[in-house]
């Protein structure tokens, strides 16, 4: 299996941060599962070895081993023995576009709105704190993240997956800038639960252009240390996407009824 190498990011650092005294196998498995479903850990990526994983998370090696067994049973990790082997990420079938659209169509208006309210409240708070705490170097890192999801003269056109991944990384990096491990973990959990649905509209050219513009506004607000503006832009980002999702859901239901 070809090994995927991914650069270190604040979001990835949060994935492998120590769990603390209550770090049981189920918690290790849950954190890695959330990171895989959120796209922080990529398809084909080699995970740290069992001893490395145990050391990074602050748990016993046997605990890390049990967690990997659980992830293999869910089809999220494949282990290859021998030279060049290891445990590799396998993205779940549920991450495919068709399945995600089906999930959106199955959601009620109340459920969609509830997800959006939670997402907006948490991320708007993260954006506000990031604007208060981020330094110049950290703001530059945010710009580098979003650049990966935009067309450039010196690189091929980014795929839709790369566009979506850059947006996910931006939100996770902003959460990390709050300097709150609890908030960072909550955003990872939200991304694994609802992030793939939230990014469905990025497949639409007009929506993608609008989100790119809002990303620029958000980073500018953080760079100018303007918490109120950062919060407002993040709320607009989520609200506009919820509107696009509502339209996509209505179209899907009309297709079913037809």
PDB file of N, CA, C and O in Angstrom, residues 184-231:
ATOM      1  N   UNK A 184     -11.079  22.240  20.868  1.00  0.00           N
ATOM      2  CA  UNK A 184     -10.505  21.588  19.692  1.00  0.00           C
ATOM      3  C   UNK A 184     -11.092  20.192  19.505  1.00  0.00           C
ATOM      4  O   UNK A 184     -11.441  19.792  18.390  1.00  0.00           O
ATOM      5  N   UNK A 185     -11.235  19.455  20.598  1.00  0.00           N
ATOM      6  CA  UNK A 185     -11.810  18.106  20.507  1.00  0.00           C
ATOM      7  C   UNK A 185     -13.273  18.161  20.085  1.00  0.00           C
ATOM      8  O   UNK A 185     -13.750  17.309  19.337  1.00  0.00           O
ATOM      9  N   UNK A 186     -14.002  19.172  20.565  1.00  0.00           N
ATOM     10  CA  UNK A 186     -15.413  19.291  20.194  1.00  0.00           C
ATOM     11  C   UNK A 186     -15.570  19.590  18.707  1.00  0.00           C
ATOM     12  O   UNK A 186     -16.473  19.060  18.044  1.00  0.00           O
ATOM     13  N   UNK A 187     -14.689  20.417  18.156  1.00  0.00           N
ATOM     14  CA  UNK A 187     -14.765  20.720  16.727  1.00  0.00           C
ATOM     15  C   UNK A 187     -14.401  19.484  15.907  1.00  0.00           C
ATOM     16  O   UNK A 187     -15.021  19.212  14.870  1.00  0.00           O
ATOM     17  N   UNK A 188     -13.415  18.720  16.349  1.00  0.00           N
ATOM     18  CA  UNK A 188     -13.106  17.455  15.664  1.00  0.00           C
ATOM     19  C   UNK A 188     -14.331  16.554  15.667  1.00  0.00           C
ATOM     20  O   UNK A 188     -14.675  15.929  14.654  1.00  0.00           O
ATOM     21  N   UNK A 189     -15.019  16.479  16.817  1.00  0.00           N
ATOM     22  CA  UNK A 189     -16.212  15.633  16.902  1.00  0.00           C
ATOM     23  C   UNK A 189     -17.311  16.135  15.968  1.00  0.00           C
ATOM     24  O   UNK A 189     -17.950  15.346  15.260  1.00  0.00           O
ATOM     25  N   UNK A 190     -17.530  17.447  15.943  1.00  0.00           N
ATOM     26  CA  UNK A 190     -18.557  18.007  15.067  1.00  0.00           C
ATOM     27  C   UNK A 190     -18.228  17.756  13.597  1.00  0.00           C
ATOM     28  O   UNK A 190     -19.117  17.444  12.803  1.00  0.00           O
ATOM     29  N   UNK A 191     -16.961  17.925  13.250  1.00  0.00           N
ATOM     30  CA  UNK A 191     -16.567  17.708  11.858  1.00  0.00           C
ATOM     31  C   UNK A 191     -16.795  16.262  11.438  1.00  0.00           C
ATOM     32  O   UNK A 191     -17.233  15.988  10.318  1.00  0.00           O
ATOM     33  N   UNK A 192     -16.515  15.334  12.336  1.00  0.00           N
ATOM     34  CA  UNK A 192     -16.716  13.919  12.002  1.00  0.00           C
ATOM     35  C   UNK A 192     -18.200  13.581  11.887  1.00  0.00           C
ATOM     36  O   UNK A 192     -18.594  12.696  11.127  1.00  0.00           O
ATOM     37  N   UNK A 193     -19.037  14.321  12.622  1.00  0.00           N
ATOM     38  CA  UNK A 193     -20.464  14.027  12.645  1.00  0.00           C
ATOM     39  C   UNK A 193     -21.224  14.721  11.518  1.00  0.00           C
ATOM     40  O   UNK A 193     -22.089  14.124  10.863  1.00  0.00           O
ATOM     41  N   UNK A 194     -20.904  15.995  11.257  1.00  0.00           N
ATOM     42  CA  UNK A 194     -21.706  16.804  10.342  1.00  0.00           C
ATOM     43  C   UNK A 194     -20.895  17.476   9.237  1.00  0.00           C
ATOM     44  O   UNK A 194     -21.456  18.009   8.284  1.00  0.00           O
ATOM     45  N   UNK A 195     -19.569  17.442   9.354  1.00  0.00           N
ATOM     46  CA  UNK A 195     -18.722  18.162   8.413  1.00  0.00           C
ATOM     47  C   UNK A 195     -18.901  17.746   6.962  1.00  0.00           C
ATOM     48  O   UNK A 195     -18.915  18.590   6.059  1.00  0.00           O
ATOM     49  N   UNK A 196     -19.051  16.435   6.715  1.00  0.00           N
ATOM     50  CA  UNK A 196     -19.195  15.990   5.323  1.00  0.00           C
ATOM     51  C   UNK A 196     -20.500  16.503   4.719  1.00  0.00           C
ATOM     52  O   UNK A 196     -20.562  16.794   3.518  1.00  0.00           O
ATOM     53  N   UNK A 197     -21.539  16.628   5.544  1.00  0.00           N
ATOM     54  CA  UNK A 197     -22.809  17.182   5.057  1.00  0.00           C
ATOM     55  C   UNK A 197     -22.654  18.679   4.808  1.00  0.00           C
ATOM     56  O   UNK A 197     -23.092  19.211   3.770  1.00  0.00           O
ATOM     57  N   UNK A 198     -22.017  19.384   5.738  1.00  0.00           N
ATOM     58  CA  UNK A 198     -21.848  20.827   5.625  1.00  0.00           C
ATOM     59  C   UNK A 198     -21.124  21.203   4.339  1.00  0.00           C
ATOM     60  O   UNK A 198     -21.380  22.277   3.776  1.00  0.00           O
ATOM     61  N   UNK A 199     -20.252  20.347   3.848  1.00  0.00           N
ATOM     62  CA  UNK A 199     -19.437  20.687   2.675  1.00  0.00           C
ATOM     63  C   UNK A 199     -19.990  20.157   1.357  1.00  0.00           C
ATOM     64  O   UNK A 199     -19.352  20.306   0.320  1.00  0.00           O
ATOM     65  N   UNK A 200     -21.171  19.573   1.389  1.00  0.00           N
ATOM     66  CA  UNK A 200     -21.790  19.143   0.133  1.00  0.00           C
ATOM     67  C   UNK A 200     -21.939  20.298  -0.870  1.00  0.00           C
ATOM     68  O   UNK A 200     -21.630  20.131  -2.053  1.00  0.00           O
ATOM     69  N   UNK A 201     -22.404  21.485  -0.444  1.00  0.00           N
ATOM     70  CA  UNK A 201     -22.607  22.566  -1.413  1.00  0.00           C
ATOM     71  C   UNK A 201     -21.329  23.088  -2.058  1.00  0.00           C
ATOM     72  O   UNK A 201     -21.397  23.835  -3.033  1.00  0.00           O
ATOM     73  N   UNK A 202     -20.150  22.726  -1.530  1.00  0.00           N
ATOM     74  CA  UNK A 202     -18.907  23.177  -2.155  1.00  0.00           C
ATOM     75  C   UNK A 202     -18.741  22.591  -3.561  1.00  0.00           C
ATOM     76  O   UNK A 202     -17.882  23.043  -4.320  1.00  0.00           O
ATOM     77  N   UNK A 203     -19.572  21.623  -3.902  1.00  0.00           N
ATOM     78  CA  UNK A 203     -19.577  21.102  -5.264  1.00  0.00           C
ATOM     79  C   UNK A 203     -20.250  22.044  -6.246  1.00  0.00           C
ATOM     80  O   UNK A 203     -20.167  21.841  -7.467  1.00  0.00           O
ATOM     81  N   UNK A 204     -20.907  23.102  -5.746  1.00  0.00           N
ATOM     82  CA  UNK A 204     -21.576  24.088  -6.588  1.00  0.00           C
ATOM     83  C   UNK A 204     -20.649  25.289  -6.765  1.00  0.00           C
ATOM     84  O   UNK A 204     -20.189  25.876  -5.786  1.00  0.00           O
ATOM     85  N   UNK A 205     -20.386  25.673  -8.010  1.00  0.00           N
ATOM     86  CA  UNK A 205     -19.409  26.730  -8.294  1.00  0.00           C
ATOM     87  C   UNK A 205     -19.718  28.032  -7.565  1.00  0.00           C
ATOM     88  O   UNK A 205     -18.830  28.654  -6.974  1.00  0.00           O
ATOM     89  N   UNK A 206     -20.967  28.456  -7.609  1.00  0.00           N
ATOM     90  CA  UNK A 206     -21.336  29.736  -6.998  1.00  0.00           C
ATOM     91  C   UNK A 206     -21.122  29.709  -5.491  1.00  0.00           C
ATOM     92  O   UNK A 206     -20.590  30.660  -4.910  1.00  0.00           O
ATOM     93  N   UNK A 207     -21.516  28.619  -4.854  1.00  0.00           N
ATOM     94  CA  UNK A 207     -21.352  28.507  -3.403  1.00  0.00           C
ATOM     95  C   UNK A 207     -19.865  28.439  -3.046  1.00  0.00           C
ATOM     96  O   UNK A 207     -19.430  29.068  -2.073  1.00  0.00           O
ATOM     97  N   UNK A 208     -19.098  27.676  -3.820  1.00  0.00           N
ATOM     98  CA  UNK A 208     -17.668  27.558  -3.534  1.00  0.00           C
ATOM     99  C   UNK A 208     -16.989  28.925  -3.608  1.00  0.00           C
ATOM    100  O   UNK A 208     -16.160  29.258  -2.756  1.00  0.00           O
ATOM    101  N   UNK A 209     -17.346  29.726  -4.615  1.00  0.00           N
ATOM    102  CA  UNK A 209     -16.773  31.067  -4.749  1.00  0.00           C
ATOM    103  C   UNK A 209     -17.128  31.928  -3.542  1.00  0.00           C
ATOM    104  O   UNK A 209     -16.292  32.676  -3.013  1.00  0.00           O
ATOM    105  N   UNK A 210     -18.372  31.828  -3.087  1.00  0.00           N
ATOM    106  CA  UNK A 210     -18.816  32.610  -1.926  1.00  0.00           C
ATOM    107  C   UNK A 210     -18.069  32.186  -0.665  1.00  0.00           C
ATOM    108  O   UNK A 210     -17.644  33.036   0.130  1.00  0.00           O
ATOM    109  N   UNK A 211     -17.894  30.890  -0.475  1.00  0.00           N
ATOM    110  CA  UNK A 211     -17.179  30.413   0.714  1.00  0.00           C
ATOM    111  C   UNK A 211     -15.722  30.834   0.669  1.00  0.00           C
ATOM    112  O   UNK A 211     -15.139  31.223   1.697  1.00  0.00           O
ATOM    113  N   UNK A 212     -15.100  30.803  -0.507  1.00  0.00           N
ATOM    114  CA  UNK A 212     -13.715  31.276  -0.626  1.00  0.00           C
ATOM    115  C   UNK A 212     -13.619  32.743  -0.194  1.00  0.00           C
ATOM    116  O   UNK A 212     -12.671  33.140   0.492  1.00  0.00           O
ATOM    117  N   UNK A 213     -14.602  33.544  -0.578  1.00  0.00           N
ATOM    118  CA  UNK A 213     -14.618  34.951  -0.198  1.00  0.00           C
ATOM    119  C   UNK A 213     -14.772  35.104   1.317  1.00  0.00           C
ATOM    120  O   UNK A 213     -14.077  35.914   1.949  1.00  0.00           O
ATOM    121  N   UNK A 214     -15.641  34.302   1.905  1.00  0.00           N
ATOM    122  CA  UNK A 214     -15.841  34.369   3.355  1.00  0.00           C
ATOM    123  C   UNK A 214     -14.608  33.873   4.107  1.00  0.00           C
ATOM    124  O   UNK A 214     -14.293  34.378   5.199  1.00  0.00           O
ATOM    125  N   UNK A 215     -13.905  32.905   3.560  1.00  0.00           N
ATOM    126  CA  UNK A 215     -12.651  32.455   4.177  1.00  0.00           C
ATOM    127  C   UNK A 215     -11.656  33.613   4.260  1.00  0.00           C
ATOM    128  O   UNK A 215     -10.995  33.806   5.286  1.00  0.00           O
ATOM    129  N   UNK A 216     -11.563  34.371   3.167  1.00  0.00           N
ATOM    130  CA  UNK A 216     -10.649  35.518   3.144  1.00  0.00           C
ATOM    131  C   UNK A 216     -11.066  36.553   4.184  1.00  0.00           C
ATOM    132  O   UNK A 216     -10.215  37.117   4.893  1.00  0.00           O
ATOM    133  N   UNK A 217     -12.362  36.826   4.262  1.00  0.00           N
ATOM    134  CA  UNK A 217     -12.857  37.796   5.237  1.00  0.00           C
ATOM    135  C   UNK A 217     -12.576  37.329   6.669  1.00  0.00           C
ATOM    136  O   UNK A 217     -12.218  38.126   7.540  1.00  0.00           O
ATOM    137  N   UNK A 218     -12.749  36.036   6.904  1.00  0.00           N
ATOM    138  CA  UNK A 218     -12.539  35.484   8.235  1.00  0.00           C
ATOM    139  C   UNK A 218     -11.079  35.613   8.657  1.00  0.00           C
ATOM    140  O   UNK A 218     -10.778  36.053   9.775  1.00  0.00           O
ATOM    141  N   UNK A 219     -10.180  35.239   7.762  1.00  0.00           N
ATOM    142  CA  UNK A 219      -8.753  35.323   8.092  1.00  0.00           C
ATOM    143  C   UNK A 219      -8.334  36.777   8.288  1.00  0.00           C
ATOM    144  O   UNK A 219      -7.535  37.094   9.174  1.00  0.00           O
ATOM    145  N   UNK A 220      -8.903  37.679   7.478  1.00  0.00           N
ATOM    146  CA  UNK A 220      -8.592  39.100   7.640  1.00  0.00           C
ATOM    147  C   UNK A 220      -9.049  39.596   9.010  1.00  0.00           C
ATOM    148  O   UNK A 220      -8.330  40.348   9.687  1.00  0.00           O
ATOM    149  N   UNK A 221     -10.234  39.187   9.441  1.00  0.00           N
ATOM    150  CA  UNK A 221     -10.739  39.607  10.751  1.00  0.00           C
ATOM    151  C   UNK A 221      -9.855  39.078  11.878  1.00  0.00           C
ATOM    152  O   UNK A 221      -9.565  39.797  12.851  1.00  0.00           O
ATOM    153  N   UNK A 222      -9.412  37.835  11.743  1.00  0.00           N
ATOM    154  CA  UNK A 222      -8.521  37.263  12.754  1.00  0.00           C
ATOM    155  C   UNK A 222      -7.185  37.999  12.750  1.00  0.00           C
ATOM    156  O   UNK A 222      -6.627  38.316  13.800  1.00  0.00           O
ATOM    157  N   UNK A 223      -6.680  38.276  11.547  1.00  0.00           N
ATOM    158  CA  UNK A 223      -5.410  38.995  11.438  1.00  0.00           C
ATOM    159  C   UNK A 223      -5.471  40.401  11.992  1.00  0.00           C
ATOM    160  O   UNK A 223      -4.490  40.906  12.542  1.00  0.00           O
ATOM    161  N   UNK A 224      -6.623  41.048  11.874  1.00  0.00           N
ATOM    162  CA  UNK A 224      -6.804  42.400  12.407  1.00  0.00           C
ATOM    163  C   UNK A 224      -7.189  42.389  13.885  1.00  0.00           C
ATOM    164  O   UNK A 224      -7.466  43.455  14.453  1.00  0.00           O
ATOM    165  N   UNK A 225      -7.235  41.192  14.469  1.00  0.00           N
ATOM    166  CA  UNK A 225      -7.600  41.033  15.887  1.00  0.00           C
ATOM    167  C   UNK A 225      -8.949  41.683  16.180  1.00  0.00           C
ATOM    168  O   UNK A 225      -9.105  42.446  17.135  1.00  0.00           O
ATOM    169  N   UNK A 226      -9.925  41.334  15.327  1.00  0.00           N
ATOM    170  CA  UNK A 226     -11.282  41.867  15.444  1.00  0.00           C
ATOM    171  C   UNK A 226     -12.232  40.716  15.781  1.00  0.00           C
ATOM    172  O   UNK A 226     -12.822  40.098  14.894  1.00  0.00           O
ATOM    173  N   UNK A 227     -12.397  40.402  17.068  1.00  0.00           N
ATOM    174  CA  UNK A 227     -13.220  39.246  17.462  1.00  0.00           C
ATOM    175  C   UNK A 227     -14.664  39.333  16.978  1.00  0.00           C
ATOM    176  O   UNK A 227     -15.233  38.331  16.531  1.00  0.00           O
ATOM    177  N   UNK A 228     -15.266  40.520  17.043  1.00  0.00           N
ATOM    178  CA  UNK A 228     -16.670  40.663  16.638  1.00  0.00           C
ATOM    179  C   UNK A 228     -16.834  40.360  15.147  1.00  0.00           C
ATOM    180  O   UNK A 228     -17.787  39.678  14.737  1.00  0.00           O
ATOM    181  N   UNK A 229     -15.917  40.858  14.328  1.00  0.00           N
ATOM    182  CA  UNK A 229     -15.999  40.611  12.885  1.00  0.00           C
ATOM    183  C   UNK A 229     -15.765  39.135  12.583  1.00  0.00           C
ATOM    184  O   UNK A 229     -16.448  38.550  11.734  1.00  0.00           O
ATOM    185  N   UNK A 230     -14.803  38.523  13.265  1.00  0.00           N
ATOM    186  CA  UNK A 230     -14.513  37.103  13.036  1.00  0.00           C
ATOM    187  C   UNK A 230     -15.733  36.253  13.379  1.00  0.00           C
ATOM    188  O   UNK A 230     -16.092  35.325  12.639  1.00  0.00           O
ATOM    189  N   UNK A 231     -16.369  36.578  14.477  1.00  0.00           N
ATOM    190  CA  UNK A 231     -17.565  35.840  14.884  1.00  0.00           C
ATOM    191  C   UNK A 231     -18.684  36.006  13.852  1.00  0.00           C
ATOM    192  O   UNK A 231     -19.336  35.040  13.464  1.00  0.00           O
TER     193      UNK A 231
END
